[in-house]
Amino acid sequence: MDKLAIIGGRALYGEIPISGAKNSALKLMAASLLTDAPLTLSNVPRLADVDMLLRLLEQHGAAHAFENSTLTLQAKDIVSTEAPYDLVRKMRATFNVLGPLLAREGKAKVSLPGGCAIGARPVDLHLKALAAMGADIDLDEGYVIAQAPDGLKGADISLPFVSVGATEHTMLAATLAKGETTIENAAREPEIADLADCLNAMGAQIEGAGTSTIRIDGVDRLGGASHRVLPDRIETGAYAMAVGATGGELTLKGATAELLGAAWAALEEVGLYLEETDGGVRVKKTGARLKTIDIVTQPFPGFPTDLQAQFMALMATAEGAATIKETIFENRFMHAPELSRMGANISVDGQTATVRGVARLKGAPVMATDLRASMSLVIAALAAEGQTMVNRVYHLDRGFERLEEKLQRCGALIERVKE
Ligand code: UD1
């Protein structure tokens, strides 16, 4: 398994191109199963998760061409409505093929998903929504077997709590249902509006995406479209925090300020200078030590759970004490003991971590435990004294495109060690 060797203590200067959002690209790719026409997506990041989903889509019958960052998918015929365990277990977003297959073919058999080890992460809301749209759903030996031989029907769905995945999955399935579907308490993450824009370009009738009530008027068929994936707000926030940890100045090319939601305000409050420019976002950290602030993770536009780990790394060397409350996932502090190995002072009590800033972190061998946690270790390592070896880099390859290259170009001493 590859490792990253990082020698800390160098400020970052230069420009980092921000890739298309992984979390959006994956759902947009699943949308290709809804039509026999080509769907062309630009600004698609080349990531292990994208490749994994491509393999799954291929076995359903979707051909693809991927050049630079433009991906064209075409599922002329669905040759299999079954998504096997081996292709679904590693990544939760693969589960999103269920709705499109069911909507287009009237049946699907999809393995229950795996993904990052950050809590139980059930899919009950996804299944309840599909059942409300008339699907007959059985669970058998780890598989969901869903049938709707006469097609899906529009339904009123009220989510008991905000779920990005369930909102997107319901939207995908409802595009081809008969009649109107409403989703109440829908997630408002920017990736939801991105998916709706693409589906509407394919001929769907979706209104209200980006608000907590989404209305989808089902249509008989969808066609092809071209769509540009929105910039990755989590990658943007992570590199901004890297500057916060090391000092320096970066231009995050292609990034959009409004996508950062509450994270933008939090970064300003701790003492980073952020500015929206023509082509992206400029972030700067001058000499002074950062301040600590308390944060609570929330659905968008609140502070994103996907930046919580990175923020903890940032707070590890800030002045004072910060509490970080995780409200979205029940087991998302696995980076805390790893950061502590580097000298951070962190105590965890249930869903709240208290970070007392220390003057300096020290390099150490650490273990990446999930995608975003891995990035928090990279940020800590860039700021630490001496060498850090980050093990299990495959987590990073799932979600951060060309990480070492992007950082090396800005002066970081970071290298992949192949094993
Ligand atoms: C997506 C993102 C992930 C991000 C998360 C929250 C992708 C590929 N992943 O994950 O990076 O951290 O949104 O912003 O887009 N839940 C249930 N039952 C369900 C569905 C969800 O109990 O049927 C729970 C989850 O366990 C979690 C909470 O709801 O505790 C929120 O999950 P959700 O918003 O659905 O996250 P994902 O779509 O899995």
PDB file of C-alpha atoms and ligand atoms in Angstrom, residues 22-23 26-27 92-93 120-126 161-166 168 189 305-306 328-330 332 372, ligand 1:
ATOM      1  CA  LYS A  22     -16.338  14.112  -6.561  1.00  0.00           C
ATOM      2  CA  ASN A  23     -19.638  13.965  -4.701  1.00  0.00           C
ATOM      3  CA  LEU A  26     -20.676  10.341  -8.910  1.00  0.00           C
ATOM      4  CA  LYS A  27     -24.410  11.136  -8.917  1.00  0.00           C
ATOM      5  CA  ARG A  92     -21.517   4.053  -0.901  1.00  0.00           C
ATOM      6  CA  ALA A  93     -22.333   6.272  -3.888  1.00  0.00           C
ATOM      7  CA  ALA A 120     -23.526   2.880  10.384  1.00  0.00           C
ATOM      8  CA  ARG A 121     -24.702   4.855   7.340  1.00  0.00           C
ATOM      9  CA  PRO A 122     -27.878   2.940   6.558  1.00  0.00           C
ATOM     10  CA  VAL A 123     -29.914   3.409   3.373  1.00  0.00           C
ATOM     11  CA  ASP A 124     -33.351   3.125   4.946  1.00  0.00           C
ATOM     12  CA  LEU A 125     -34.429   6.584   3.743  1.00  0.00           C
ATOM     13  CA  HIS A 126     -33.463   5.735   0.153  1.00  0.00           C
ATOM     14  CA  PHE A 161     -33.760  14.291   8.744  1.00  0.00           C
ATOM     15  CA  VAL A 162     -31.638  15.780   6.010  1.00  0.00           C
ATOM     16  CA  SER A 163     -29.905  13.214   3.825  1.00  0.00           C
ATOM     17  CA  VAL A 164     -27.884  14.180   0.784  1.00  0.00           C
ATOM     18  CA  GLY A 165     -27.894  10.658  -0.628  1.00  0.00           C
ATOM     19  CA  ALA A 166     -31.623  10.065  -0.119  1.00  0.00           C
ATOM     20  CA  GLU A 168     -30.373  12.759  -4.747  1.00  0.00           C
ATOM     21  CA  GLU A 189     -26.035  20.936  -0.642  1.00  0.00           C
ATOM     22  CA  THR A 305     -18.907  17.375   8.115  1.00  0.00           C
ATOM     23  CA  ASP A 306     -16.513  16.656   5.244  1.00  0.00           C
ATOM     24  CA  ILE A 328     -24.008  14.223  10.987  1.00  0.00           C
ATOM     25  CA  PHE A 329     -22.078  10.993  11.545  1.00  0.00           C
ATOM     26  CA  GLU A 330     -21.756   9.119  14.809  1.00  0.00           C
ATOM     27  CA  ARG A 332     -16.210  10.548  12.719  1.00  0.00           C
ATOM     28  CA  ARG A 372     -11.397  13.295   4.875  1.00  0.00           C
TER      29      ARG A 372
HETATM   30  C1  UD1 B   1     -22.925  12.471   1.368  1.00  0.00           C
HETATM   31  C2  UD1 B   1     -21.496  12.670   0.925  1.00  0.00           C
HETATM   32  C3  UD1 B   1     -20.556  12.662   2.117  1.00  0.00           C
HETATM   33  C4  UD1 B   1     -21.017  13.686   3.155  1.00  0.00           C
HETATM   34  C5  UD1 B   1     -22.498  13.507   3.494  1.00  0.00           C
HETATM   35  C6  UD1 B   1     -23.034  14.593   4.400  1.00  0.00           C
HETATM   36  C7  UD1 B   1     -21.438  11.651  -1.269  1.00  0.00           C
HETATM   37  C8  UD1 B   1     -20.906  10.578  -2.131  1.00  0.00           C
HETATM   38  N1  UD1 B   1     -21.127  11.610   0.026  1.00  0.00           N
HETATM   39  O1  UD1 B   1     -23.000  11.207   1.988  1.00  0.00           O
HETATM   40  O2  UD1 B   1     -19.242  12.964   1.668  1.00  0.00           O
HETATM   41  O3  UD1 B   1     -20.248  13.522   4.324  1.00  0.00           O
HETATM   42  O4  UD1 B   1     -23.284  13.509   2.296  1.00  0.00           O
HETATM   43  O5  UD1 B   1     -22.834  15.846   3.843  1.00  0.00           O
HETATM   44  O6  UD1 B   1     -22.084  12.561  -1.735  1.00  0.00           O
HETATM   45  N2  UD1 B   1     -28.745   8.242   6.919  1.00  0.00           N
HETATM   46  C9  UD1 B   1     -29.642   7.320   7.405  1.00  0.00           C
HETATM   47  N3  UD1 B   1     -30.429   6.644   6.496  1.00  0.00           N
HETATM   48  C10 UD1 B   1     -30.347   6.863   5.149  1.00  0.00           C
HETATM   49  C11 UD1 B   1     -29.440   7.834   4.681  1.00  0.00           C
HETATM   50  C12 UD1 B   1     -28.652   8.511   5.598  1.00  0.00           C
HETATM   51  O7  UD1 B   1     -29.748   7.088   8.610  1.00  0.00           O
HETATM   52  O8  UD1 B   1     -31.062   6.219   4.391  1.00  0.00           O
HETATM   53  C13 UD1 B   1     -27.900   8.996   7.885  1.00  0.00           C
HETATM   54  C14 UD1 B   1     -26.405   8.765   7.688  1.00  0.00           C
HETATM   55  O9  UD1 B   1     -25.986   7.597   8.364  1.00  0.00           O
HETATM   56  C15 UD1 B   1     -25.829  10.032   8.274  1.00  0.00           C
HETATM   57  C16 UD1 B   1     -26.870  11.084   7.916  1.00  0.00           C
HETATM   58  O10 UD1 B   1     -28.058  10.370   7.624  1.00  0.00           O
HETATM   59  O11 UD1 B   1     -25.726   9.907   9.667  1.00  0.00           O
HETATM   60  C17 UD1 B   1     -26.526  11.962   6.719  1.00  0.00           C
HETATM   61  O12 UD1 B   1     -26.159  11.140   5.642  1.00  0.00           O
HETATM   62  P1  UD1 B   1     -26.312  11.586   4.126  1.00  0.00           P
HETATM   63  O13 UD1 B   1     -26.557  13.048   4.066  1.00  0.00           O
HETATM   64  O14 UD1 B   1     -27.270  10.685   3.461  1.00  0.00           O
HETATM   65  O15 UD1 B   1     -24.842  11.307   3.585  1.00  0.00           O
HETATM   66  P2  UD1 B   1     -24.400  10.544   2.266  1.00  0.00           P
HETATM   67  O16 UD1 B   1     -25.327  10.877   1.161  1.00  0.00           O
HETATM   68  O17 UD1 B   1     -24.128   9.134   2.580  1.00  0.00           O
END
